[in-house]
Amino acid sequence: MNLVIINKNNKFYLPLLVSVPVVNSIWNSRGNLFRFLFSNQMCDAFGAFPRVSRQNAAIKSWPAIEWTPQYVCNMLPREVSIRKCVSSVTKSTYERDCEHCTVSGFDLLDEIKRLETRSSGSSPWLYLDYKYLRDWLPESHLDDLVWENLGLRGCDDKETKMNNTAFWLGTKGANTPCHYDCYGFNVIVQLYGRKRWTLFPTSESRNMYPTRVPFEESTVYSQVNFPDPCLKCYPMLQGTHCATVTLEPGDVLYLPNHWWHFVENLETSMSLNIWCNLPSDKEDQTKELIVRNLVGQLYRENAPESFLSPSELADFSKLSPVAEQRLAEFLPMLGHTNELGPLMPNPHAGLMKEMSKEPKNWRLVETSPYSLDQGASCSHDKLLANIPISEQLRRAALMPSSIDAIYESLRSSACNK
């Protein structure tokens, strides 16, 4: 598939997935094309591609780039929650499959050192993951990171930085199951160690076997077990386009909206990321409210905990009433989409403009067709046989394609009123 860009009487074709060497030649010979691509009109189109900036100059000025696991553990509060796990070769390792425990920063550092000295193979890993700055970082250290240096306008006020920036510290093997985030776009800064990102474009969503089970707010998981998928169970995965990038300290990754990603630590690793709003988030938020309504209705009684992420268990009893109220507020606006206008300030446009100043420093992530042997051995028929028909129907009702159909039906009804 190609992205077609029309500029007056000229027509350019840019491959949807372009390797780094090709980008270098285009920059050298067609600077005008890229200046046009980075103009305001093309920000959204060009922002559809993941980009990596190696040894980003703005990040080198961050005090946070000097953080180490020992330094961070000394800043942590008296108790923090972590998860420990041994990755499975037969299924994805979700939060519910891990041991959750509370430790002090001192004990966490000791545990990291202990795991670093163990041999590889089936060694367990630990993850202090998805920790918003508000939950642990002293306010005196807020200036250790400056998002506006990357063009992310409006992301450095105290409230936004504390509530939208997440911290990740994990040992070798710690990973996040393959998924995409429903809202906004993502900017990741690698502070320490190496972390590998495996990315699939949103156009490959059908081939990723999406599921909302286990249910987690604004997260669509893939049923495929990475990094050891079974092609017998998931044959459509073979030949999908995939990009792989390994981040090292000082690197920055821009991840567009709805791109799938499987993330794995190659060694003890620390990173920060921030989720930023997009105008399209209003539509995605409405769809998410539909999902939460369905979850509340389907699992209100005798809810199997296996269908919920641990982070959702505490709020499960409130899912349906709260979601019903919020959805009722959104529905009248579905027929008047102009009322869901852009959010200001616009960090996405700011980031795109910052990229345009030195485009050679923001490389397209190299891509190639996804290819592998048969991988793990498992029986998809046997897996399905263990799931009651009633639960299979519930899973089908929560499929992203089902939610899209419900949303369009609601939107059509609202437009006809």
mmCIF file of C-alpha atoms in Angstrom, residues 1 12 19 27 31 105 131 134 138 144 161 203 254 275 318 320 327 345 348 358 400-401:
data_model
loop_
_atom_site.group_PDB
_atom_site.id
_atom_site.type_symbol
_atom_site.label_atom_id
_atom_site.label_comp_id
_atom_site.label_asym_id
_atom_site.label_seq_id
_atom_site.Cartn_x
_atom_site.Cartn_y
_atom_site.Cartn_z
ATOM 1 C CA MET A 1 0.000 0.000 0.000
ATOM 2 C CA PHE A 12 4.313 11.673 -5.016
ATOM 3 C CA SER A 19 13.241 1.234 5.363
ATOM 4 C CA TRP A 27 16.152 13.267 2.319
ATOM 5 C CA GLY A 31 14.258 18.037 0.713
ATOM 6 C CA GLY A 105 12.884 0.595 47.151
ATOM 7 C CA LYS A 131 3.972 3.836 37.406
ATOM 8 C CA ARG A 134 2.299 11.174 40.661
ATOM 9 C CA PRO A 138 9.183 13.810 44.433
ATOM 10 C CA ASP A 144 14.484 16.238 35.456
ATOM 11 C CA LYS A 161 3.467 15.729 33.630
ATOM 12 C CA SER A 203 -3.662 -1.715 8.960
ATOM 13 C CA TYR A 254 7.403 8.157 18.434
ATOM 14 C CA TRP A 275 0.518 9.583 26.197
ATOM 15 C CA LYS A 318 -18.991 0.398 39.298
ATOM 16 C CA SER A 320 -21.841 -0.399 34.353
ATOM 17 C CA LEU A 327 -22.083 7.286 27.561
ATOM 18 C CA PRO A 345 -2.699 22.865 22.879
ATOM 19 C CA HIS A 348 1.091 16.238 18.061
ATOM 20 C CA GLU A 358 16.165 18.134 11.731
ATOM 21 C CA PRO A 400 -13.237 -4.333 18.314
ATOM 22 C CA SER A 401 -15.158 -5.027 15.098
#
